Short mmCIF file of C-alpha atoms in Angstrom, two decimals:
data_model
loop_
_atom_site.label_atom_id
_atom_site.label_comp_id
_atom_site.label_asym_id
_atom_site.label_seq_id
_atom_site.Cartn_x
_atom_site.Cartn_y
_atom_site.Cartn_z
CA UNK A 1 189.00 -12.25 47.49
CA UNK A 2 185.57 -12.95 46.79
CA UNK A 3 183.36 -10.46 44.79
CA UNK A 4 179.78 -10.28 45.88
CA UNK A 5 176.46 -9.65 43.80
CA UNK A 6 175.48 -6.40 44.41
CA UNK A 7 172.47 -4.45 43.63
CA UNK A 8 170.84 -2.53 40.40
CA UNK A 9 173.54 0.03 39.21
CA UNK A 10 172.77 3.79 39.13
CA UNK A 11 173.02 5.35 35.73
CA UNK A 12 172.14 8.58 34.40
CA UNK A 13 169.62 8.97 32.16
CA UNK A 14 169.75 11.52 29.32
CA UNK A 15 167.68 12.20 26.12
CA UNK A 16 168.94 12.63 22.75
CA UNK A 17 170.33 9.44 21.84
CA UNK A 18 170.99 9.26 17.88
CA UNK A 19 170.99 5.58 16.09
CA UNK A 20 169.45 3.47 18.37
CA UNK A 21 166.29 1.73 17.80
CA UNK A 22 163.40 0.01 19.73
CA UNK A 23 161.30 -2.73 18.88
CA UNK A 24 163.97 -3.92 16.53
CA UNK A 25 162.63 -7.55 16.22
CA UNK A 26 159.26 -6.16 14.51
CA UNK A 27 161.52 -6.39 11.03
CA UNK A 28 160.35 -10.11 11.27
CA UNK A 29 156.65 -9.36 10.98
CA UNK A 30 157.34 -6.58 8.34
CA UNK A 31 159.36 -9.45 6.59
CA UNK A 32 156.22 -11.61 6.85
CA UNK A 33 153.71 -9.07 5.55
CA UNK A 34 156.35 -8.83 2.36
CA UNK A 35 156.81 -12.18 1.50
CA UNK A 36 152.74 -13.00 2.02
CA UNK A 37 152.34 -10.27 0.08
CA UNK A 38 149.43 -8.95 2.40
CA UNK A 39 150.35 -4.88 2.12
CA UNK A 40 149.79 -5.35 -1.43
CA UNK A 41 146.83 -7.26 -1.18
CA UNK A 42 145.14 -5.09 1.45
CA UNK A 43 146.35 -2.22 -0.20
CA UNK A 44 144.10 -3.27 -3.70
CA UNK A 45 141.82 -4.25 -1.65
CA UNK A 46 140.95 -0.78 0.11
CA UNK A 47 141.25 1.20 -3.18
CA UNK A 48 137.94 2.41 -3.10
CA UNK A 49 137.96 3.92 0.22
CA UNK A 50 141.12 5.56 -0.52
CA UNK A 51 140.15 9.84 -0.64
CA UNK A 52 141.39 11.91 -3.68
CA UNK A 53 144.69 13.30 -3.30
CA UNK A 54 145.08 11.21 -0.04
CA UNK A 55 148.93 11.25 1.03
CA UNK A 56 148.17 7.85 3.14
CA UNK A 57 147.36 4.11 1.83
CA UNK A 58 144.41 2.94 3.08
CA UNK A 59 145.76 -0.49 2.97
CA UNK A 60 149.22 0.86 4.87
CA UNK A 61 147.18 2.47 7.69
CA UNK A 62 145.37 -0.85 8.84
CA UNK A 63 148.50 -2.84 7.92
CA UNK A 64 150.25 -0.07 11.03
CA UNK A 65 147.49 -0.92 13.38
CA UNK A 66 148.07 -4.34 12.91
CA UNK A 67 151.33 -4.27 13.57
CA UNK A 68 150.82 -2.32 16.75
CA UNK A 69 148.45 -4.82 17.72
CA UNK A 70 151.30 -7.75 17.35
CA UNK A 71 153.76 -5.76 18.79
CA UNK A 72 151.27 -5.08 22.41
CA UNK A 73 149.40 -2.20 21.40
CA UNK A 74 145.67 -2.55 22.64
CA UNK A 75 143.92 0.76 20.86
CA UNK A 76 144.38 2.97 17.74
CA UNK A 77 146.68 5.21 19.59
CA UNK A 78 149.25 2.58 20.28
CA UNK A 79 150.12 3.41 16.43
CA UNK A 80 152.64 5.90 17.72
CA UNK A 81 155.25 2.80 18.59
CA UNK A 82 155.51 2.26 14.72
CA UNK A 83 155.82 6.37 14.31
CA UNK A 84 158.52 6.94 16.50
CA UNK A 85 160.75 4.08 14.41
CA UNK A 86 160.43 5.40 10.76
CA UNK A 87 163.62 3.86 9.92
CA UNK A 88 161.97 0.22 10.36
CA UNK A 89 157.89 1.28 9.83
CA UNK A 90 158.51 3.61 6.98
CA UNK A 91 156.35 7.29 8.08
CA UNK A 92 153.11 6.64 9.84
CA UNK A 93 149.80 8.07 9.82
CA UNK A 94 148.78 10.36 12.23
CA UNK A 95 146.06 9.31 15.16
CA UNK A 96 143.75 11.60 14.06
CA UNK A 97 143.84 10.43 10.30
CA UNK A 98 143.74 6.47 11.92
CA UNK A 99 140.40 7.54 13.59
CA UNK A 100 139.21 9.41 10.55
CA UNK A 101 139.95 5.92 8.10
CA UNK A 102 137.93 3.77 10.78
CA UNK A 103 134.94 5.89 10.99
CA UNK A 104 135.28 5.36 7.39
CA UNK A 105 135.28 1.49 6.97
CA UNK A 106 132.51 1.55 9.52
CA UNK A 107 130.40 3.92 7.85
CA UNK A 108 131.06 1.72 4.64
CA UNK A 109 128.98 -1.73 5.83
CA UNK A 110 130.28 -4.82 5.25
CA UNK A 111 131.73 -4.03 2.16
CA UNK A 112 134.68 -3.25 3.54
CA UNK A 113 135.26 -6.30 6.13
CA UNK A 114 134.81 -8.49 2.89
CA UNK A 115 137.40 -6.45 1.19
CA UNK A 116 139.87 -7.41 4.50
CA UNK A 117 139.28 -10.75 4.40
CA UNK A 118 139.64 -11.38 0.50
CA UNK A 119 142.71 -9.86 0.91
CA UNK A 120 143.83 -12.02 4.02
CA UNK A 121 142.59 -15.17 2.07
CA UNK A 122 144.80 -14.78 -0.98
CA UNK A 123 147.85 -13.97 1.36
CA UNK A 124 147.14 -17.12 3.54
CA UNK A 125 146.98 -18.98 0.37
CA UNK A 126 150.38 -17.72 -0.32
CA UNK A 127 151.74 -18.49 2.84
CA UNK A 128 150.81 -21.92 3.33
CA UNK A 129 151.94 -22.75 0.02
CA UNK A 130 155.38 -21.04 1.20
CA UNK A 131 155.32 -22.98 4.81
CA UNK A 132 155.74 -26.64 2.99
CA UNK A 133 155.77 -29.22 5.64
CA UNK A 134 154.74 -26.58 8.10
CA UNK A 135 151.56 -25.45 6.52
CA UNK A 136 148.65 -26.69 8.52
CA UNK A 137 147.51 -29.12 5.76
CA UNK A 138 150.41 -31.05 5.23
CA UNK A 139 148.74 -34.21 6.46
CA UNK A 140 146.06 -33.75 4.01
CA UNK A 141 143.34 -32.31 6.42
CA UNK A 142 142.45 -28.95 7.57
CA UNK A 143 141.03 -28.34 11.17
CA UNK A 144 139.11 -25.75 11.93
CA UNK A 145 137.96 -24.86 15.69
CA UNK A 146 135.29 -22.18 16.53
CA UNK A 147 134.42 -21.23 20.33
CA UNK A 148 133.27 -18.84 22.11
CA UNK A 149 134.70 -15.66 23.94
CA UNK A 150 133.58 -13.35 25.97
CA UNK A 151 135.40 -9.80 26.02
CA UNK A 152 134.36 -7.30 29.11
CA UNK A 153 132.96 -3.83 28.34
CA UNK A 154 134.40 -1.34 31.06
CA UNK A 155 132.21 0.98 29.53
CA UNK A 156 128.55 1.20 28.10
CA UNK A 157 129.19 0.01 24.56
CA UNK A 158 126.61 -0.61 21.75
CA UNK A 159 125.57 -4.05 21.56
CA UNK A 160 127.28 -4.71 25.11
CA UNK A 161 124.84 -6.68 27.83
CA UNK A 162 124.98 -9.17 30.50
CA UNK A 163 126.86 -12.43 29.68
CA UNK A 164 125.63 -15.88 30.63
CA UNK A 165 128.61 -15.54 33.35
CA UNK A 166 126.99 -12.12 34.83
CA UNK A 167 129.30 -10.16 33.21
CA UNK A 168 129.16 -7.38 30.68
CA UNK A 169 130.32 -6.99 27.17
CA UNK A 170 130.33 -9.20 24.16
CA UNK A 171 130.31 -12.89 22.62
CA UNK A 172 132.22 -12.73 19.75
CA UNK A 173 132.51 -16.30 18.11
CA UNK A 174 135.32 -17.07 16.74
CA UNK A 175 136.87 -19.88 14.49
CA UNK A 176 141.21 -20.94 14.70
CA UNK A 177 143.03 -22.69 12.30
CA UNK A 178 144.67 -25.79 14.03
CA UNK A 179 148.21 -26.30 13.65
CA UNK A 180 148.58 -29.14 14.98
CA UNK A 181 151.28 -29.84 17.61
CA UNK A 182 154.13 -28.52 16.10
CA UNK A 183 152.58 -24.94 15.73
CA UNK A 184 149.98 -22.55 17.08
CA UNK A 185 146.72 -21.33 15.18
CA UNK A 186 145.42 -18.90 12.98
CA UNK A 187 142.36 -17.60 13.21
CA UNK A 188 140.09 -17.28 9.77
CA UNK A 189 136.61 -15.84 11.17
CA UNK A 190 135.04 -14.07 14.00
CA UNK A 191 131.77 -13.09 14.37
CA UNK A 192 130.66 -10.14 16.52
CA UNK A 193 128.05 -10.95 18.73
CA UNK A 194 126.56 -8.77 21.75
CA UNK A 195 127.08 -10.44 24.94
CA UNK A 196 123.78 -12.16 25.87
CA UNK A 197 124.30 -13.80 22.71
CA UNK A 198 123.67 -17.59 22.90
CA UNK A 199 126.50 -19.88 23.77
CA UNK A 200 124.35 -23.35 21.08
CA UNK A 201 123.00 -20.82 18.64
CA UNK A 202 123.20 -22.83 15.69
CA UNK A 203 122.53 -20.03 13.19
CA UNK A 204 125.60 -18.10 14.60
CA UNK A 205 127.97 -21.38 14.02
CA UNK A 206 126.71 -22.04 10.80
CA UNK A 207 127.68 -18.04 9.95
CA UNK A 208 130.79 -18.47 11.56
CA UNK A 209 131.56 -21.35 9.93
CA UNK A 210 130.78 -20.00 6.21
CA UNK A 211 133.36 -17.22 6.92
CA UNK A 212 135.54 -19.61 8.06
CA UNK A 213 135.73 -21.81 5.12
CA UNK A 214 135.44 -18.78 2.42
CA UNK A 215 139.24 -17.59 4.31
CA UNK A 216 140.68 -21.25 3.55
CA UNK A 217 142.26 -22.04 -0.14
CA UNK A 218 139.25 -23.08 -2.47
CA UNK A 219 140.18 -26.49 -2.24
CA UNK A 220 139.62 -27.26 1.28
CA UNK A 221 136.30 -25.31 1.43
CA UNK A 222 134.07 -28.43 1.19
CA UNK A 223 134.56 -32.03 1.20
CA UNK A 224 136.44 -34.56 4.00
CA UNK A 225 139.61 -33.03 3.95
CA UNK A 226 138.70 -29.98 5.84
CA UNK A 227 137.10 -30.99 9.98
CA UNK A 228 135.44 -29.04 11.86
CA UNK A 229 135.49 -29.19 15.49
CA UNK A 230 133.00 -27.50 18.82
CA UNK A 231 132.91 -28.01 22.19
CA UNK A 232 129.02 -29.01 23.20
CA UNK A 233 127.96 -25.01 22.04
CA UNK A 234 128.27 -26.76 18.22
CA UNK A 235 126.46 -30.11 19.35
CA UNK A 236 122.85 -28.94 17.97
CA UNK A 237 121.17 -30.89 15.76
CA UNK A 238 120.83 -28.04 13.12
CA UNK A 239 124.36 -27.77 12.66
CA UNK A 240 125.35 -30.84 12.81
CA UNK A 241 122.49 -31.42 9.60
CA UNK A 242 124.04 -28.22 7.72
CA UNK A 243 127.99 -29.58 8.05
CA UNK A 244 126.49 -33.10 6.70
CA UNK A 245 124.60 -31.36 3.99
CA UNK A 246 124.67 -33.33 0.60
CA UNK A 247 127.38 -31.65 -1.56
CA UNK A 248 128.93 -30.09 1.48
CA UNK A 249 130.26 -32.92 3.60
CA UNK A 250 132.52 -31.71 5.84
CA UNK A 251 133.79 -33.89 8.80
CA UNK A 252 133.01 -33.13 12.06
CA UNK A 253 133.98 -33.69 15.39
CA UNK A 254 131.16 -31.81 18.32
CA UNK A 255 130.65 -32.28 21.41
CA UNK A 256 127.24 -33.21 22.96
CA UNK A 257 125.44 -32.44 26.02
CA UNK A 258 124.54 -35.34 28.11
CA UNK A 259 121.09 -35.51 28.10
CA UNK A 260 118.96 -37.64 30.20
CA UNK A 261 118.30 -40.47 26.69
CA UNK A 262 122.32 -40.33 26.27
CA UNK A 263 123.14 -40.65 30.30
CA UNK A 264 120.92 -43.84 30.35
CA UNK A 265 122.35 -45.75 28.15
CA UNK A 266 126.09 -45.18 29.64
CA UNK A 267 124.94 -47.16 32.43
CA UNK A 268 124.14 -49.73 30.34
CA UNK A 269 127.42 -50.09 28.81
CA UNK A 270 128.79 -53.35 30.16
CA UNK A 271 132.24 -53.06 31.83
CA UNK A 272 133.74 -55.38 28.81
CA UNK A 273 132.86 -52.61 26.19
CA UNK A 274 134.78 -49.55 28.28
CA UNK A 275 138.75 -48.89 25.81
CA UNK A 276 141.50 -47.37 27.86
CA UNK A 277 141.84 -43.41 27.12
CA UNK A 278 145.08 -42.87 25.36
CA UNK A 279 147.49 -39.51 25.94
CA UNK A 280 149.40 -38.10 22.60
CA UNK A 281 152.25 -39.88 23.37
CA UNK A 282 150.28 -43.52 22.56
CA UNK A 283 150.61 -44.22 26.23
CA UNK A 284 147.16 -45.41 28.13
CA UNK A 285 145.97 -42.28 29.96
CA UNK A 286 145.45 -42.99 33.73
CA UNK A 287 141.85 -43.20 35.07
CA UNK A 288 139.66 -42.55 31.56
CA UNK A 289 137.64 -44.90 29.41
CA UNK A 290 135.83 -44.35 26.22
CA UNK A 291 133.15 -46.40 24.54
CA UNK A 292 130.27 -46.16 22.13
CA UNK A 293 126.93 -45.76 21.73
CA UNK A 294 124.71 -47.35 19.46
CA UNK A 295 121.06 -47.81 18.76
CA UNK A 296 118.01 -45.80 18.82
CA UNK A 297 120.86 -42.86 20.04
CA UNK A 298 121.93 -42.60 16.14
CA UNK A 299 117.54 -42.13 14.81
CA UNK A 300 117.44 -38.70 13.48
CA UNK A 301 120.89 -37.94 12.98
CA UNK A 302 123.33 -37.85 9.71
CA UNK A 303 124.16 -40.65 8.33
CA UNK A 304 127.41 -42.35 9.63
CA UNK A 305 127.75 -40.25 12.29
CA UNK A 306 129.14 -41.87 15.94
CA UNK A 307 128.42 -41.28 19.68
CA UNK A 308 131.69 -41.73 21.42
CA UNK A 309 131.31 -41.06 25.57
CA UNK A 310 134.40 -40.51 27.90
CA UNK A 311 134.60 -41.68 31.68
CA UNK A 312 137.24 -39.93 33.90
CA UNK A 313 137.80 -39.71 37.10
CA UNK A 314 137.43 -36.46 37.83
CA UNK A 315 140.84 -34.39 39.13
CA UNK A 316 141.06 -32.60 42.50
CA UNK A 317 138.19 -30.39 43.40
CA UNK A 318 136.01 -30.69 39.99
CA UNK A 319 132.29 -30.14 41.17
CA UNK A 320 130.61 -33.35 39.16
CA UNK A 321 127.03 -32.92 37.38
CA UNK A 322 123.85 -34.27 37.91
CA UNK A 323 124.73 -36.50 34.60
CA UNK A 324 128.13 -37.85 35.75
CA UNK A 325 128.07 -41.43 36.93
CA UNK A 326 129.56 -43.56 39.36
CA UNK A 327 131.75 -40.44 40.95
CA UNK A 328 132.77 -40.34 36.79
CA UNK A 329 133.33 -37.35 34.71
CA UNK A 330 131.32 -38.08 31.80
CA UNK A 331 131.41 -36.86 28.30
CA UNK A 332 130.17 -37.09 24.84
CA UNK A 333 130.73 -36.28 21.03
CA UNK A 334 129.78 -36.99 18.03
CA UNK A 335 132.00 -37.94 14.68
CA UNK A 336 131.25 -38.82 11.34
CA UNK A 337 134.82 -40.50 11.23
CA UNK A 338 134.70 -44.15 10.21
CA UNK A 339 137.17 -47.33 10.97
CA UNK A 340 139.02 -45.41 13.24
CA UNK A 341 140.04 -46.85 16.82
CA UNK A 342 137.70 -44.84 19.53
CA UNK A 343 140.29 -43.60 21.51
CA UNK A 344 142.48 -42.01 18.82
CA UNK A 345 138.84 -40.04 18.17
CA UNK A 346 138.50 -39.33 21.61
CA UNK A 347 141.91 -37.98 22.06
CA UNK A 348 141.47 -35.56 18.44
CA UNK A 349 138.40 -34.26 20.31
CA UNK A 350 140.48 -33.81 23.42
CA UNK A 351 142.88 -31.80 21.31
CA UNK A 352 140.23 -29.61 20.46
CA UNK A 353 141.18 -27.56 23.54
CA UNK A 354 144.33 -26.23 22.05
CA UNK A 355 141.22 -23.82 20.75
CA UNK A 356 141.25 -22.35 24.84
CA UNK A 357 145.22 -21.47 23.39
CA UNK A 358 144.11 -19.57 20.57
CA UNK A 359 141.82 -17.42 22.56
CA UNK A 360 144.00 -16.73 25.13
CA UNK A 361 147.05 -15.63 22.41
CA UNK A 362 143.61 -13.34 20.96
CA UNK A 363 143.38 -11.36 24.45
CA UNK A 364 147.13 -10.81 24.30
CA UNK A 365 146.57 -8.87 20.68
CA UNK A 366 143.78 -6.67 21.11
CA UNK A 367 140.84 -9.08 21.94
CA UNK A 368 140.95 -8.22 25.67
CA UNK A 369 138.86 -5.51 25.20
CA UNK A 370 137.06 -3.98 22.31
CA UNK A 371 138.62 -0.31 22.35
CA UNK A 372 135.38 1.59 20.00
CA UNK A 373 131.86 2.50 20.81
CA UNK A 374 130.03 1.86 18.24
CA UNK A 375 129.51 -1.89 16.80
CA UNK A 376 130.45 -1.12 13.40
CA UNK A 377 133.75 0.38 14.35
CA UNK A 378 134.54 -2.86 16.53
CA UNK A 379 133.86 -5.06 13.70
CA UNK A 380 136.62 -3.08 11.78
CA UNK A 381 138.49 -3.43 15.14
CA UNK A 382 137.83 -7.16 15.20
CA UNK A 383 139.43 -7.41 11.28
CA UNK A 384 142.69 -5.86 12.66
CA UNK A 385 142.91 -8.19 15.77
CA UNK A 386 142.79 -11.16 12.85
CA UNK A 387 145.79 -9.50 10.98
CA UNK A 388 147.95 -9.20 14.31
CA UNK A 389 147.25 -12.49 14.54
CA UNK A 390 147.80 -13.94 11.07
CA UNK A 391 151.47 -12.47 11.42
CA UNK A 392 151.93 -13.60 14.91
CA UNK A 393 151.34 -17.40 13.53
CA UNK A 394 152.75 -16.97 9.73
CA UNK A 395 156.12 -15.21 10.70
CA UNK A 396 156.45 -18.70 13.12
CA UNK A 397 155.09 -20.74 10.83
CA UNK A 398 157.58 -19.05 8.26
CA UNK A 399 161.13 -17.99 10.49
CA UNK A 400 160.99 -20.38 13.42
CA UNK A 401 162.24 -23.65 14.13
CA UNK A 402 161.76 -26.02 17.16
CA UNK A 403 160.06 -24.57 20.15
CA UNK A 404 160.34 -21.41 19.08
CA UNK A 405 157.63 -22.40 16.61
CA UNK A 406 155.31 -22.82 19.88
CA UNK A 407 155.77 -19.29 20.94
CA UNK A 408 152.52 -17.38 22.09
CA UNK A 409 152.50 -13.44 21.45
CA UNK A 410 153.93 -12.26 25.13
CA UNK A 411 156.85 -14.41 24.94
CA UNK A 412 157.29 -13.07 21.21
CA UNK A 413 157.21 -10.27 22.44
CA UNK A 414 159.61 -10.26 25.37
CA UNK A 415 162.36 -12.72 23.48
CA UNK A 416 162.18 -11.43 19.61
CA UNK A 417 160.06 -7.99 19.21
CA UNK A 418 161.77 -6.15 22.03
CA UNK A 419 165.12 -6.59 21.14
CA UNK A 420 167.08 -3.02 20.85
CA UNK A 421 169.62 -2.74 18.07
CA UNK A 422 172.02 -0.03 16.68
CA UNK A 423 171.10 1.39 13.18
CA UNK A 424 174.25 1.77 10.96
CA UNK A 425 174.11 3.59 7.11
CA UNK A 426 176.68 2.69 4.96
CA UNK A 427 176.07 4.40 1.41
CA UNK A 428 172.64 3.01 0.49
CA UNK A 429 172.34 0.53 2.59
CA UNK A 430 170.83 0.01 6.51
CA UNK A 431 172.08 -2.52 9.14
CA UNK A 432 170.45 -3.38 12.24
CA UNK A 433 173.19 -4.58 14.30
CA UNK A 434 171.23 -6.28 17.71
CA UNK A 435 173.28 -6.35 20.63
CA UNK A 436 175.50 -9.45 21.04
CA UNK A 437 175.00 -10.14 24.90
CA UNK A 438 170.95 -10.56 24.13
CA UNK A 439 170.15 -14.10 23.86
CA UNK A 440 168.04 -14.78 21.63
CA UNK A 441 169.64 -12.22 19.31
CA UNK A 442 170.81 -15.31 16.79
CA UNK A 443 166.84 -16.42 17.08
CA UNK A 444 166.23 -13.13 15.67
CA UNK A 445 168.87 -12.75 12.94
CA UNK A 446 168.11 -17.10 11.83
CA UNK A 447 164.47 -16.15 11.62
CA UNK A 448 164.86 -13.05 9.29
CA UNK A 449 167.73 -15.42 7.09
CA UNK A 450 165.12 -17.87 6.59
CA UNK A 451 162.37 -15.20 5.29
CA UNK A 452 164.92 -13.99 2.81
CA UNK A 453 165.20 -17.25 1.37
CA UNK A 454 161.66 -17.06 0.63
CA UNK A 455 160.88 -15.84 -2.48
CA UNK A 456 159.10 -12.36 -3.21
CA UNK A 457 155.41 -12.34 -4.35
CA UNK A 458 154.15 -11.71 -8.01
#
């Protein structure tokens, strides 16, 4: 006799239940704020704005926002997730006290946003130090992306307006921490912009890419070892001068538009001088050559710096430009990499779209939409989208192993964070027991063994 599959069960559902708790997998970013000893840090940090007689830490509130954020929380009020589990959260503050502390910070300038992002420097300085072979300099370079993003307004917001795609809202620019293949990104600036901000401002890069490099450990904050890397946005002549700046020399890798001087001489390149595009594998990549440029292209520009262009043929039902050649894709950036084969360049550049990754892992925590009226309060708002996302890529960076490392926030969330377990008390102590039948429950339990391996802070 044959049993068949049937459909849902009917159960009953009643309240009450005692011991039981929700969101069980969050221990493993609480275990990562601990051991990068960022609730401390923050918590220093926001002394001064801390009230007389004040039963709440200024440093604990944001820290509980945060943590909402990571968990799926998209606005101030998602805070009451962490409330109703005080047994993992610890007691919470209440929404109206939340709103109360970020009218504060706002009201405060910028005083406080540098406060945040001292304190997120010396715990990232902690936890790459912690991460060993997994920090994102172990090959002795740093790379930092910045791009673009444009978050809708549903509502009329200061500093919201039209967006170069006829939209409405804002242009924040924003600058990742590369992990390179094995991981994901962090992020280590963003910069507020209203949304008919300008995609190749070079001012606004060269801001974004101060803050950027004042989050990283002092010794990649100038000098070759730390890269960074635009799409064409970054490709402005300005920029490009102030990252080659005597006594700053970063490296750089930017794209370029294709302008009319550059387009001319790609149909000069002889046939002879076209390499073979390369995938990350080392294998040749299918229908793309690079080559390049030289000559009166390079007058006016840094010294050393290269002008490496890309043919491709361009995939299914790509609209080509006025500047693409020969039914060819065409595209162009600049490098002030030496000896270096031009297809292992052209691929790093390539790369540079893991950046489209970062931002789309930045919607999923809180960047889909900026939840506060007033600028100032965003900017706030915009500091605790950085800390969800800080623990979303340490705790990884930290706990995981293999493709688990590679995990973006929704599938965090749906494998790890959601994971119910039974609270047990025995004397002084409290067990989370997660449910044996869930599969990724020994994902869960090896992550939070490796984290208590690490040791404490201070």
């Amino acid at each position: 006799m044959k049993k068949r599959i049937g459909s849902y069960p009917r159960v009953r559902i009643e309240g009450g239940g005692r011991a039981v708790v929700s969101q069980a997998g969050g221990v493993l970013l609480v275990g990562t704020v601990r051991k990068a000893g960022l609730d401390t840090a923050i918590s220093a940090a926001l002394t001064p704005w801390r009230k007389a007689r004040a039963v709440c830490d200024p440093g604990k509130v944001l820290l509980d926002v945060a943590l909402a954020v990571a968990l799926g929380g998209d606005c101030l009020a998602d805070i009451a997730m962490l409330r109703c589990e005080p047994a993992l959260f610890c007691p919470v503050a209440s929404d109206s006290t939340v709103s109360r502390f970020i009218g504060t910070l706002a009201a405060s300038g910028e005083a406080p946003l540098q406060a945040i992002r001292a304190a997120r420097s010396e715990a990232r300085q902690r936890v790459w130090v912690l991460a060993g072979e997994n920090a994102p300099y172990a090959d002795g370079q740093v790379t930092v992306d910045l791009d673009g993003v444009l978050v809708i307004a549903h509502s009329d917001k200061e500093a919201a307006a039209t967006t170069w795609k006829k939209t409405y809202g804002h242009h924040p620019l924003t600058a990742f921490v590369d992990h390179g293949p094995g991981g994901t990104g962090e992020p280590v600036a963003a910069l507020l912009r209203s949304g008919n901000a300008g995609s190749n401002t070079a001012a606004d890069h060269v801001t974004t890419a101060q803050l950027a490099l004042a989050r990283l450990p002092k010794k990649y904050r100038c000098g070759r070892q730390t890269r960074i890397r635009t799409d064409s946005a970054g490709g402005t002549h300005d920029f490009v001068a102030w990252l080659a700046k005597r006594g700053r020399w970063l490296s750089c890798s930017v794209g370029m538009v294709i302008t009319e001087a550059i387009h001319s001489h790609v149909l000069k390149i002889p046939a002879s001088a076209w390499a073979p595009a390369v995938e990350t594998d080392g294998e040749v990549r299918d229908g793309a050559w690079v080559a390049e440029l030289t000559g009166d292209l390079l007058a006016g520009r840094p010294r050393g710096m290269r002008l490496i262009v890309r043919k491709e043929r361009p995939y299914p039902g790509v609209q080509l430009r006025i500047t693409d050649a020969d039914g060819m894709r065409i595209t162009c950036f600049a490098t002030d990499t030496p000896d270096r084969p031009i297809a292992e360049l052209e691929l790093r550049q390539r790369l540079r779209a893991r950046a489209e990754d970062r931002i789309r892992a930045a919607r999923a925590a809180g960047l889909r939409d900026l939840p506060l009226h007033h600028t100032a309060q965003n900017k706030v708002w915009l500091e605790i989208v950085q800390i969800a996302l800080d623990l979303l890529a340490w705790m990884p960076m930290l706990a995981l192993t293999g493709q688990a490392r590679l995990f973006e926030p929704r599938r965090l969330r749906f494998r790890l964070f959601s994971a119910a377990a039974q609270l047990v008390t025995t004397g002084r102590r409290r067990i989370l027991r997660l449910a044996r039948h869930w599969l990724w429950t020994y994902e869960v339990t090896g992550a939070f063994e490796r984290l208590a391996l690490l040791p404490n802070p201070g």
